[in-house]
Coordinates of C-alpha atoms and ligand atoms in Angstrom, one line a residue:
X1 CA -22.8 -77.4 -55.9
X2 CA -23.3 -74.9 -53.6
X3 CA -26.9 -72.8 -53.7
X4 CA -26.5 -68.7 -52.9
X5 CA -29.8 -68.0 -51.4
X6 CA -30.8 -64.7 -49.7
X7 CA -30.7 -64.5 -46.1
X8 CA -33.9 -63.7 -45.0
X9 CA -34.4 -63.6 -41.0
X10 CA -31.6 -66.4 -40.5
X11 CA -32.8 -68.3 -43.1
X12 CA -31.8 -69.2 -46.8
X13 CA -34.8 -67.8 -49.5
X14 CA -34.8 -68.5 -52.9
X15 CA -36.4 -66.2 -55.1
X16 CA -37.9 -66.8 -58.6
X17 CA -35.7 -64.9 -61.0
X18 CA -33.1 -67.1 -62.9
X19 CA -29.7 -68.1 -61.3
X20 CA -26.5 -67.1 -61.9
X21 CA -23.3 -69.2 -62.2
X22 CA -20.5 -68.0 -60.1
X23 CA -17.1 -69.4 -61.2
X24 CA -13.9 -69.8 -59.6
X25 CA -11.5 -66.7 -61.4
X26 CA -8.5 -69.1 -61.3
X27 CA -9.6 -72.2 -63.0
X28 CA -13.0 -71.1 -64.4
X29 CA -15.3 -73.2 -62.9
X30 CA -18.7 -73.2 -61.6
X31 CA -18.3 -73.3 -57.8
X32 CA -21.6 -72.0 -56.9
X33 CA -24.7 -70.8 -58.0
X34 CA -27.1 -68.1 -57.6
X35 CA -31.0 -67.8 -57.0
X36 CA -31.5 -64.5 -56.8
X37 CA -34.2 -62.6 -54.8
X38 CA -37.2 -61.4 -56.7
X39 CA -39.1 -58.4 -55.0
X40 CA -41.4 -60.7 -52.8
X41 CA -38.5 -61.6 -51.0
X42 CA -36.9 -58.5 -50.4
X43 CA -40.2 -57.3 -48.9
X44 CA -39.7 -59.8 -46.6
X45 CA -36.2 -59.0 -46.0
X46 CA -37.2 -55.6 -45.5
X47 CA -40.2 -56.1 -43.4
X48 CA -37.6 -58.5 -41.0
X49 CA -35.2 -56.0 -41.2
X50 CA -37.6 -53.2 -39.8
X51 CA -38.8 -55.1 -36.8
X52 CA -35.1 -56.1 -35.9
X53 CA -34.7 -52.6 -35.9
X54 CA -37.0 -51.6 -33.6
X55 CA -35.3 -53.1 -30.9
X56 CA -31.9 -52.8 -31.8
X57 CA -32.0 -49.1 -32.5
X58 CA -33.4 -48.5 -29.2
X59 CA -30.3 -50.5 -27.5
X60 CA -27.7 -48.1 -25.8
X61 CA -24.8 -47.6 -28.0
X62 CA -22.9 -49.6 -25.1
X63 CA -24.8 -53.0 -25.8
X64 CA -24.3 -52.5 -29.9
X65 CA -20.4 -51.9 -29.0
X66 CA -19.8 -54.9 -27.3
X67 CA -21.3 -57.2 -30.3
X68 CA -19.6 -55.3 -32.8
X69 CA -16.4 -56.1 -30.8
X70 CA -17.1 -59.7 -30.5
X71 CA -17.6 -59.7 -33.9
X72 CA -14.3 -58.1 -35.1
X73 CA -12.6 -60.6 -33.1
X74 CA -14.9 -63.5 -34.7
X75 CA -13.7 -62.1 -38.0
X76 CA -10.1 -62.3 -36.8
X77 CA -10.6 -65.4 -35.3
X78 CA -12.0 -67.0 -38.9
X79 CA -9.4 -65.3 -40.8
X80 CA -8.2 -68.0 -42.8
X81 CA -11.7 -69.9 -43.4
X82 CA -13.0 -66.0 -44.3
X83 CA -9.9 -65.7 -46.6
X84 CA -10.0 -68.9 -48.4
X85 CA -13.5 -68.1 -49.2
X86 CA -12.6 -64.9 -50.6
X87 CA -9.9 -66.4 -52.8
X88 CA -13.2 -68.2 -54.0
X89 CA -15.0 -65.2 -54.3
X90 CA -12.4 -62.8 -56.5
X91 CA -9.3 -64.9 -57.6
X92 CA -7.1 -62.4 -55.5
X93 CA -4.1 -63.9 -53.6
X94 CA -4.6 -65.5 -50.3
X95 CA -2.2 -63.9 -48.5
X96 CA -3.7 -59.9 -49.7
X97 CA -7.2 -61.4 -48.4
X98 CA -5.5 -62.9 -44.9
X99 CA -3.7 -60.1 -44.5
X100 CA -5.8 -57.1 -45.6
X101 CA -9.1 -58.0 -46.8
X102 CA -10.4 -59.3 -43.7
X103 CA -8.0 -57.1 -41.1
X104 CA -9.7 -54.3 -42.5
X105 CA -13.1 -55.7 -41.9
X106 CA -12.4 -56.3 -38.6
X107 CA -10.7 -53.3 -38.0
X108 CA -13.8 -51.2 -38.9
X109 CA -16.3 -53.2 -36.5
X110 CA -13.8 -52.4 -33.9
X111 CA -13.6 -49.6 -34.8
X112 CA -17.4 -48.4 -34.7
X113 CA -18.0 -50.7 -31.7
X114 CA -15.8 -48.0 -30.2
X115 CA -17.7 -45.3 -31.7
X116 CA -21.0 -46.9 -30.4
X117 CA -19.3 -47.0 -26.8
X118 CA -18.4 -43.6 -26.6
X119 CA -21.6 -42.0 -28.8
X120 CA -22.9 -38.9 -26.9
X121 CA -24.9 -35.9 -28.2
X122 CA -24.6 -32.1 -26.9
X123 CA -26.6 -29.7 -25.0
X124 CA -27.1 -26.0 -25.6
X125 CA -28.4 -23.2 -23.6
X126 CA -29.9 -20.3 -24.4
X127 CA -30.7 -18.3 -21.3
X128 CA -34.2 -19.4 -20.1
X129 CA -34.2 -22.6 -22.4
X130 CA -32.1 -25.5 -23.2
X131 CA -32.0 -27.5 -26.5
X132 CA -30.2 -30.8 -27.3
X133 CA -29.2 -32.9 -30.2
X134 CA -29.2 -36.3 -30.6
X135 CA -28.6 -39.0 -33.3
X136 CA -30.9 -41.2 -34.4
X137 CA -30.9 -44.6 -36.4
X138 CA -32.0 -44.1 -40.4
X139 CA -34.0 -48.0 -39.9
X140 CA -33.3 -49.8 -42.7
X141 CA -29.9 -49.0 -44.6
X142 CA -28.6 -50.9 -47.4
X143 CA -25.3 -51.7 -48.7
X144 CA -24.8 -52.9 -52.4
X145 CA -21.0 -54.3 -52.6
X146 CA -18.5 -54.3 -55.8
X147 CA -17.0 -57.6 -56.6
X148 CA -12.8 -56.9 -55.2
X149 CA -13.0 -56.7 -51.8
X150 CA -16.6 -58.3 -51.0
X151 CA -15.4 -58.9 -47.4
X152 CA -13.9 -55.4 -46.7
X153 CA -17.2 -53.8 -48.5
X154 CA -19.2 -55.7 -46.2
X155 CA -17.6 -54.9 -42.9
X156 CA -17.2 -51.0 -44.0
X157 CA -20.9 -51.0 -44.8
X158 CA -22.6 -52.4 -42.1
X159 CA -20.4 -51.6 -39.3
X160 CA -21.4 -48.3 -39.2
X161 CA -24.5 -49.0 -39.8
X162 CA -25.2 -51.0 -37.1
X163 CA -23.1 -49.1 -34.3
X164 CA -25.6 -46.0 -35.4
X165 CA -28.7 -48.6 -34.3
X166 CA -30.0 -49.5 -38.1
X167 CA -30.7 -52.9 -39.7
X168 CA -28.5 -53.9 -42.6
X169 CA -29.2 -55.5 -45.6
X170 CA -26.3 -56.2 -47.8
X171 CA -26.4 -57.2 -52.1
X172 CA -23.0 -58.7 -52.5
X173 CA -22.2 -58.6 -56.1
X174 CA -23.3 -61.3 -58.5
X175 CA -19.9 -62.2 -59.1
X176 CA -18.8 -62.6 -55.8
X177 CA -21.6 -63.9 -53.5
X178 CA -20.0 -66.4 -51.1
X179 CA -18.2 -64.5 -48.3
X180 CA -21.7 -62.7 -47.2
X181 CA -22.7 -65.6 -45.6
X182 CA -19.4 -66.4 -43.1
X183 CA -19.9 -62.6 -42.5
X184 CA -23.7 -63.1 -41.3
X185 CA -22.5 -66.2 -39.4
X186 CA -20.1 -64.3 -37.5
X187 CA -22.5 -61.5 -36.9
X188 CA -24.8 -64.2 -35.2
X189 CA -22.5 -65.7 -33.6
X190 CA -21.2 -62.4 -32.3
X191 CA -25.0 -62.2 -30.7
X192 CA -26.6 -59.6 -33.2
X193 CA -30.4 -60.7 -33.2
X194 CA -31.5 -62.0 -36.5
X195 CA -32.8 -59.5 -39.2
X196 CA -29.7 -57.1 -38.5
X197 CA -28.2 -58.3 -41.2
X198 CA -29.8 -59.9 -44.0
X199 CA -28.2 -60.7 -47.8
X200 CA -30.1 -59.8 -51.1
X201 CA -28.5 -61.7 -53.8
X202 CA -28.8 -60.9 -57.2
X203 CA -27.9 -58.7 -60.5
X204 CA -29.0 -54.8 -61.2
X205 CA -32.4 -55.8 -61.0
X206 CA -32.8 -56.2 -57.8
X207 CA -30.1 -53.5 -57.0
X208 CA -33.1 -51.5 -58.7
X209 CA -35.6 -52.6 -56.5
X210 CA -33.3 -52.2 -53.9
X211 CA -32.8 -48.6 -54.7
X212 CA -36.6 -48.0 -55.1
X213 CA -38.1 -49.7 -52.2
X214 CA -39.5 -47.5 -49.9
X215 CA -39.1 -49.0 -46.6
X216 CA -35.2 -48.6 -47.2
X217 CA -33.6 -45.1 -45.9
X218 CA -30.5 -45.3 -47.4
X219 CA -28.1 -46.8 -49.5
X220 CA -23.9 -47.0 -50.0
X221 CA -22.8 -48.4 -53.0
X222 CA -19.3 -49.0 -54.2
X223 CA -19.3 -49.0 -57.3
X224 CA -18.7 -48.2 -61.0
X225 CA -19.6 -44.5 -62.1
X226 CA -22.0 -44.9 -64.1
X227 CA -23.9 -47.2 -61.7
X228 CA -23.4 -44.2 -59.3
X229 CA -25.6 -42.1 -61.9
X230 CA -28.1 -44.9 -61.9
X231 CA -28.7 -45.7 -58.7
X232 CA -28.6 -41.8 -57.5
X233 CA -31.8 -41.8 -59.8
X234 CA -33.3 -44.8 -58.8
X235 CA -32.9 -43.7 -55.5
X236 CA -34.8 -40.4 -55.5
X237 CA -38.6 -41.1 -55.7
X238 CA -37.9 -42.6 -52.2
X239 CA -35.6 -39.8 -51.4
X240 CA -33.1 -42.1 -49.9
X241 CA -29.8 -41.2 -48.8
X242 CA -27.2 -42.0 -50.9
X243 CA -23.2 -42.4 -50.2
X244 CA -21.1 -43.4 -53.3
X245 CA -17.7 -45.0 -53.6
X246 CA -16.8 -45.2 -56.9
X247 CA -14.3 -45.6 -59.8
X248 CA -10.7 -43.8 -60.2
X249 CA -7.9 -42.9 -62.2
X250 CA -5.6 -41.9 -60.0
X251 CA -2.0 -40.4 -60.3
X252 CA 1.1 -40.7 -58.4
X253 CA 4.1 -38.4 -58.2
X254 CA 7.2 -39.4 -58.5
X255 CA 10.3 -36.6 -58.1
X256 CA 13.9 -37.2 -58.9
X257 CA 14.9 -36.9 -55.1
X258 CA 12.2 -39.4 -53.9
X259 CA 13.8 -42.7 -52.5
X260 CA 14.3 -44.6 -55.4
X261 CA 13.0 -48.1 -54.6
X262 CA 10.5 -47.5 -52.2
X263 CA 8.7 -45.0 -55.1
X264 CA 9.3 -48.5 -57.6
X265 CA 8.2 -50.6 -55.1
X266 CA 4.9 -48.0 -54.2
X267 CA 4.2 -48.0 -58.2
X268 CA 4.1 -51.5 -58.7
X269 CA 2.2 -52.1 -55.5
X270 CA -0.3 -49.2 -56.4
X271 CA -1.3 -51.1 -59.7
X272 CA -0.6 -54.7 -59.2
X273 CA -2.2 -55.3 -55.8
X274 CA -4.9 -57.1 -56.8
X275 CA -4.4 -58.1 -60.1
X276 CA -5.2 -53.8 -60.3
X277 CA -8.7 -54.2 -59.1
X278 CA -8.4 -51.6 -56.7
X279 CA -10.5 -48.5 -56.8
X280 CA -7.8 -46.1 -55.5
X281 CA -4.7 -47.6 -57.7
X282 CA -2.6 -45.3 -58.7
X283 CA -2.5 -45.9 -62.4
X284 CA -1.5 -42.9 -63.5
X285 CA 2.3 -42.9 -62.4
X286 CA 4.1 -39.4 -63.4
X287 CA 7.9 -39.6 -63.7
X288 CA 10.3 -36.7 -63.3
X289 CA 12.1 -36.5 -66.5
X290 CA 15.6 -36.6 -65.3
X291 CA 14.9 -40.4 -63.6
X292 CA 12.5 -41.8 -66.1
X293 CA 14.6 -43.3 -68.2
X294 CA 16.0 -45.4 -65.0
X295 CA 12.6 -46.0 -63.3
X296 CA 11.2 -47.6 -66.7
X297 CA 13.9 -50.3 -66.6
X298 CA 13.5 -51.1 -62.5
X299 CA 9.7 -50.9 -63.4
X300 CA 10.0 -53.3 -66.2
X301 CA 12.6 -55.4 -64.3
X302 CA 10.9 -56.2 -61.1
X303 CA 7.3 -56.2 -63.2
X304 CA 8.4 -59.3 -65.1
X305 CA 9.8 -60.9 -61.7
X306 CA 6.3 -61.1 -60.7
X307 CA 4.5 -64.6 -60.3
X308 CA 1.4 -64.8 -61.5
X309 CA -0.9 -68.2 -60.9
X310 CA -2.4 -70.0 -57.7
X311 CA -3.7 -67.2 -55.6
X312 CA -3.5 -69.8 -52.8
X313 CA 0.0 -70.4 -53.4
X314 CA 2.5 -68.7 -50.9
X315 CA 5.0 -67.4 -53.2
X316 CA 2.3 -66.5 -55.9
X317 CA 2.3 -62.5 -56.2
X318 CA -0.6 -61.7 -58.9
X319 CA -3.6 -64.2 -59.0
X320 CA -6.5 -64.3 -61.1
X321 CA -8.6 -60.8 -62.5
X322 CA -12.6 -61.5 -62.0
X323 CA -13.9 -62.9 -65.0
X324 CA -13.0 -63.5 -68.3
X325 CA -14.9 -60.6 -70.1
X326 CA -13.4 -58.5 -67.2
X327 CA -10.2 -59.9 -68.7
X328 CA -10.7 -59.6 -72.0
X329 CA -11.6 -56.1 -71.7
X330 CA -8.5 -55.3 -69.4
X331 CA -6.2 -57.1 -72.8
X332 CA -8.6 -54.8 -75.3
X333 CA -7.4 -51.5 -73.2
X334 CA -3.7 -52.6 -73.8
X335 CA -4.4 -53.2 -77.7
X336 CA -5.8 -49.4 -77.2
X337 CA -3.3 -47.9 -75.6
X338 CA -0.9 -49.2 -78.1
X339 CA -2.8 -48.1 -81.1
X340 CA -3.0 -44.8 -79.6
X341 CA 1.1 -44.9 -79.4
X342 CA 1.9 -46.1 -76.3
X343 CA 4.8 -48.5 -75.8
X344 CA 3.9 -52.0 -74.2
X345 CA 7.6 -52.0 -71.8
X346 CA 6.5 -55.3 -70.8
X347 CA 3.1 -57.6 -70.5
X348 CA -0.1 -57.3 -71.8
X349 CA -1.1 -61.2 -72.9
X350 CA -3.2 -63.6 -70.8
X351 CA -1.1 -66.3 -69.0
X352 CA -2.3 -70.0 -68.7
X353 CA -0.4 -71.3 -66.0
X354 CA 0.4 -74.6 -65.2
X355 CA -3.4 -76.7 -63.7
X356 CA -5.0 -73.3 -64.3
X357 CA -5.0 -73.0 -68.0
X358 CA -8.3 -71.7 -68.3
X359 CA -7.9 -69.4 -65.4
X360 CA -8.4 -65.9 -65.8
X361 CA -4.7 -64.4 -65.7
X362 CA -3.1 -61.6 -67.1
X363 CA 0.7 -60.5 -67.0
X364 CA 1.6 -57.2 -65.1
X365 CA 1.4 -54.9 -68.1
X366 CA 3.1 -51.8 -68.6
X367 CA 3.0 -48.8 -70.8
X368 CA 5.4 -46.1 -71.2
X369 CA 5.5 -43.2 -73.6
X370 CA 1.9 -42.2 -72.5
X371 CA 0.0 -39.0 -73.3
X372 CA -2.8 -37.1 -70.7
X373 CA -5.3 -37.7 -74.0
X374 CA -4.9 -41.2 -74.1
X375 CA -7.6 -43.8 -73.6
X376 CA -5.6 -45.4 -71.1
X377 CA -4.9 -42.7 -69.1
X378 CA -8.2 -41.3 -69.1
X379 CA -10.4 -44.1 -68.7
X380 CA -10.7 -46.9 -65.3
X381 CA -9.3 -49.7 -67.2
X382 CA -9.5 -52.1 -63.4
X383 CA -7.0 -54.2 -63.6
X384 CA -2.8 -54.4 -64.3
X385 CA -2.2 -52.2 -66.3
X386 CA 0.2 -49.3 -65.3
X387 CA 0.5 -45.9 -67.9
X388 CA 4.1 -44.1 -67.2
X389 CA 4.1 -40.3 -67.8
X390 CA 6.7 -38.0 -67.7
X391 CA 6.8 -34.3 -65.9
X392 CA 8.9 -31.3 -66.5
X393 CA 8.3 -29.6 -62.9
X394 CA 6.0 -29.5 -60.0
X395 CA 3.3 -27.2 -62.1
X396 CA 3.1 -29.6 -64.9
X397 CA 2.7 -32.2 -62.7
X398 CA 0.0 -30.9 -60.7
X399 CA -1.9 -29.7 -63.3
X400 CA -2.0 -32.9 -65.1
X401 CA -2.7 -35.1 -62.2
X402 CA -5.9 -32.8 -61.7
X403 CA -6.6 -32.8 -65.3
X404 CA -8.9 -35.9 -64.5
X405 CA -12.4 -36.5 -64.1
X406 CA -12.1 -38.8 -61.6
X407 CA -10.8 -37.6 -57.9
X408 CA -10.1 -40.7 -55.1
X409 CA -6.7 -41.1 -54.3
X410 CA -3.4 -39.6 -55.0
X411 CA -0.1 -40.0 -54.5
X412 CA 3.5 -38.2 -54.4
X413 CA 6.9 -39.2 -53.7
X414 CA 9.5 -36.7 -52.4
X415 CA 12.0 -36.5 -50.2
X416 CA 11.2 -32.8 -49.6
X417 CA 8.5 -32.3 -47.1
X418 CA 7.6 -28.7 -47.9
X419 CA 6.8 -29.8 -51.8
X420 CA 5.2 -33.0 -50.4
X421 CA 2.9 -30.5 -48.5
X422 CA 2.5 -28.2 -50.9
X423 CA 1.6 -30.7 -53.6
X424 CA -0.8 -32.8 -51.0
X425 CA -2.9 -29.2 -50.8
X426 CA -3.4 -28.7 -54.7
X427 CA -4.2 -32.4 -55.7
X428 CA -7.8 -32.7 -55.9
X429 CA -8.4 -35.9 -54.3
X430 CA -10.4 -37.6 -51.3
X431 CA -7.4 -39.2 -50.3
X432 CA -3.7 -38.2 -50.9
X433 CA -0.9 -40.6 -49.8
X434 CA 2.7 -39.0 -49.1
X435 CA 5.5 -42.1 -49.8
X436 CA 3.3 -44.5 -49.5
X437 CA 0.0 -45.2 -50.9
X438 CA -3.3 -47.0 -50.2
X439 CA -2.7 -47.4 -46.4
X440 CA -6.4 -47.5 -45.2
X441 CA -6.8 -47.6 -41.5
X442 CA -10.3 -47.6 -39.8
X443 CA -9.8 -44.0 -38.0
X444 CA -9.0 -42.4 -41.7
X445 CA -12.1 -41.4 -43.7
X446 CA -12.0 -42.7 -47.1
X447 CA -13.9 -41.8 -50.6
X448 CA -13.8 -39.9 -53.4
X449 CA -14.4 -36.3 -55.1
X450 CA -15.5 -35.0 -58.3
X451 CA -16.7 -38.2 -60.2
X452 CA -15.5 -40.5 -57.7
X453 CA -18.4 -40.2 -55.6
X454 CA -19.4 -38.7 -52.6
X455 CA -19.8 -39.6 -48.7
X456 CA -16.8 -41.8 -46.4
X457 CA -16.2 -44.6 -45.3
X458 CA -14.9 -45.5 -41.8
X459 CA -13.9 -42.6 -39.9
X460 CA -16.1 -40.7 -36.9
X461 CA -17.1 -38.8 -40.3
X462 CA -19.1 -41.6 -41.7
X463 CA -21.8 -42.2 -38.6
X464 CA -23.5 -38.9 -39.6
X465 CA -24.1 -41.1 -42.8
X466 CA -26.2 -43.4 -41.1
X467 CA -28.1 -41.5 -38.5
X468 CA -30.1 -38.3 -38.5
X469 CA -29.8 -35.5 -35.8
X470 CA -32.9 -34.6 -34.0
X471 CA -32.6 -31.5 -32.1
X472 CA -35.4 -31.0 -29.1
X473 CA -35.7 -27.4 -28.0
X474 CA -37.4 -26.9 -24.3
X475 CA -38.4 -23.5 -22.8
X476 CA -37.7 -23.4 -19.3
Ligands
NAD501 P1 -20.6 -52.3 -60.8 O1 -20.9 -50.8 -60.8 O2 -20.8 -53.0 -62.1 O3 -21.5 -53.1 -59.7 C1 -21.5 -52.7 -58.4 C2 -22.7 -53.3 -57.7 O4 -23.9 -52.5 -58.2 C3 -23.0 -54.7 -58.0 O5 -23.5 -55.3 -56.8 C4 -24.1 -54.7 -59.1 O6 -25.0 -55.8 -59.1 C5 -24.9 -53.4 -58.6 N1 -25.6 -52.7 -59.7 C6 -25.3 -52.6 -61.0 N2 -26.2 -51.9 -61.6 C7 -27.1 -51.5 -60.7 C8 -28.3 -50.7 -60.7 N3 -28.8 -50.1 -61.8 N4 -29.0 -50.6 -59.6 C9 -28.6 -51.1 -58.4 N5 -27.5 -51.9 -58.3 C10 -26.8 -52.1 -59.5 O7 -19.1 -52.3 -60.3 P2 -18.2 -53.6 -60.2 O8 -17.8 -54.0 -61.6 O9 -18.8 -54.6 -59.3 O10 -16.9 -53.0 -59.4 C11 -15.9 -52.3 -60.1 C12 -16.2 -50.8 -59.9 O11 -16.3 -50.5 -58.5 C13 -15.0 -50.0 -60.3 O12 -15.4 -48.9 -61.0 C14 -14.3 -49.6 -59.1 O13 -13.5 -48.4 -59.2 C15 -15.4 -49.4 -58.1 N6 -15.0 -49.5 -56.7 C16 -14.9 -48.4 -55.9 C17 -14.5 -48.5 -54.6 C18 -14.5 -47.3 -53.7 O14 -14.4 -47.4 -52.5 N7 -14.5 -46.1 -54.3 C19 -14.0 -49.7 -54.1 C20 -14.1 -50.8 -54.9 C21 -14.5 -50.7 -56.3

């Protein structure tokens, strides 16, 4: 059985609180387990972390840049070991992890080992005196990680992070701890000097403690919404900085004159990637009325063509959600949404497939005949479950894909550029996708509005996140 210990300076800690079982999603089994840190350890963690930093943060950005880049290429390099692992981790498919999850992780260190490269500040002149700004590292950040894409969270996190000269300290979620630790291996192996970047495992509580200790400057989480509220609160007797990515509900567009099967295709993609567990899934999907009838059927056609099983299997297209009470609240959303008078077009049962009966696997589900005020179209339900709308014209359809608490991504398919614009500008999103949806690259800030959070990821945008400006004004 393998032991999650905390990574304290290099080494494995265990703290004293009770462990936690992590099980495989596609079979149910115990594959690992926990031993979470208690607060003595994160002191230490913290305490390592803050004389790493020291050194590190006074490195020129040039030096941080070329260990970033050696570990994107590590990443790459590990790929498949890195993407097995996360199979272990969340159940998804093999061949999302090998071909996005870990990309994307390595794609950001690139891309902020670029950032570090080419880092400058600016100078100002004001007739007989001169002033210039220049960024500084934060110290100690934190990162505290959701459970579907533990290898992407943890690249977006402390990239950044460490390209702005901070130490890192990472809590994967319970639920998925095993990935941290290849990523910490490559980081070392990349050169970063121990205590750069540390791993905190463990539940809320020590997310708490986390958000309360007050040799920590700042903290991202992705996240649920209401453990955005939380750990805002936590976080403000220290007066940390705080950057949230959370939860969604988001809509997607779909005219009469967009092309057909790529806006089938980008529907079915935008909910099923993942089993659904995707933040920015567009699950919401508003139908023209003149096609809807049509894009139902090709909806419900290809959804029940999907294969859903072995997430290491190659022609496998859905693997396993998280966790069975994950699961079980996913099925209790459909039972919902039926109640409320939606119609279940196809799916909504738990599937045992063949040597992984007890797995955790669910059939694409879809539901047509949806209203704005259901339960399922309101509410994050986090995993396959698609709601079909219908819309009358483009002001219906705005309005209602705004009528939302929730504000991360967004999508429309046209064939007719000036709506596409048009349409882009009114949706109140962080993120709005035109034909396509939930393309991510590193140079493309990414994160929410309205309850969805606030702060980027990647992006130039998101080193301001993780450094302060100091301005120093000289009289000449
Ligand atoms: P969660 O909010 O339950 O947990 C997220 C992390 O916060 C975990 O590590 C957990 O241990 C920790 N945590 C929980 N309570 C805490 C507290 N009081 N103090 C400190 N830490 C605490 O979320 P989840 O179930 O792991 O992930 C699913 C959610 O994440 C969904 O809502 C999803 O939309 C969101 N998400 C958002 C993004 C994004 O980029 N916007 C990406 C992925 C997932």
């Amino acid at each position: 059985m393998e032991l999650c210990r905390s990574l304290v300076g290099g080494k494995p800690v265990a703290g004293s609180r009770p462990p936690i079982d992590k099980h495989y999603p596609a079979t149910g089994e115990v594959i690992a387990r926990i031993e979470p840190a208690d607060e003595t350890v994160l002191d230490q963690a913290v305490a390592v972390a803050a004389e790493a930093q020291r050194e590190w943060g006074a490195r020129s950005g040039a030096e941080r840049s070329v260990i970033l880049q050696a570990a994107a290429d590590g990443l790459r390099a590990r790929n498949d070991e890195l993407s097995r692992l996360e199979v272990m981790d969340v159940g998804k498919c093999y061949g999302e992890a090998v071909s996005a999850d870990v990309p994307s992780g390595a794609d950001a260190m690139a891309f902020f080992a670029s950032m570090a490269m080419t880092e400058t500040g600016d100078m100002h002149r004001f007739g007989d005196a001169i002033a210039y700004c220049e960024r500084l590292p934060l110290g100690v950040c934190a990162g505290i990680g959701a459970w579907n894409y533990p290898v992407q969270i943890a690249c977006w996190k402390a990239a950044p992070a460490l390209a702005a000269g901070n130490a890192f300290i990472l809590k994967p979620s319970e639920l998925t701890p095993l990935t941290a630790h290849l990523v910490a291996e490559i980081l070392s192996d990349a050169g970063l000097p121990e205590g750069l970047f540390q791993i905190i495992h463990g539940d809320h509580s020590i997310g708490r403690a986390i958000c309360a200790h007050p040799g920590i400057a700042k903290i991202s989480l992705t996240g649920g919404v209401d453990t955005g509220r939380l750990i805002m609160a936590q976080s403000a007797e220290t007066l940390k900085k705080v950057t949230l990515e959370l939860g969604g509900k988001s809509p997607l567009i779909i005219f009469a004159d967009a092309d057909f099967d790529t806006a089938v295709e980008t529907a079915l993609a935008a909910n099923f990637y993942t089993a659904g567990e995707v933040c920015s899934n567009a699950t919401r999907v508003y139908v023209e009325e003149s096609i809807a009838a049509d894009f139902e059927a090709a909806l419900v056609e290809r959804a029940r063509a999907m294969r859903v099983g072995d997430p290491m299997a190659d022609d496998v297209q859905m693997g396993a959600l998280i966790s069975e009470p994950h699961l079980n609240k996913v099925l209790d959303y459909v039972a919902v949404g039926t109640a409320e008078g939606a119609t279940l077009a196809t799916g909504g049962k738990r599937i045992h497939p063949q040597g992984f009966e007890a797995g955790y696997f669910m059939e694409p589900t879809i539901l047509t005949k949806c209203r704005d005020d259901m339960r399922v179209v309101r509410e994050e339900i986090f995993g396959p479950v698609m709601s079909v709308l219908t819309f009358s014209d483009e002001d219906d359809a705005i309005r209602r894909a705004n009528a939302t608490e929730f504000g991360l991504g967004a999508g429309v398919m046209t064939r007719d550029l000036t709506r596409a614009h048009r349409i882009a500008g009114a949706l109140q999103s962080g993120n709005v996708w035109v034909n396509t949806y939930n393309l991510l690259p590193p140079g493309l800030p990414f994160g929410g509005v309205k309850q969805s959070g606030f702060g980027r990821e990647n992006s130039t945008y998101t080193l301001d996140a993780y450094s302060e400006i100091k301005t120093t004004y000289i009289q000449l």
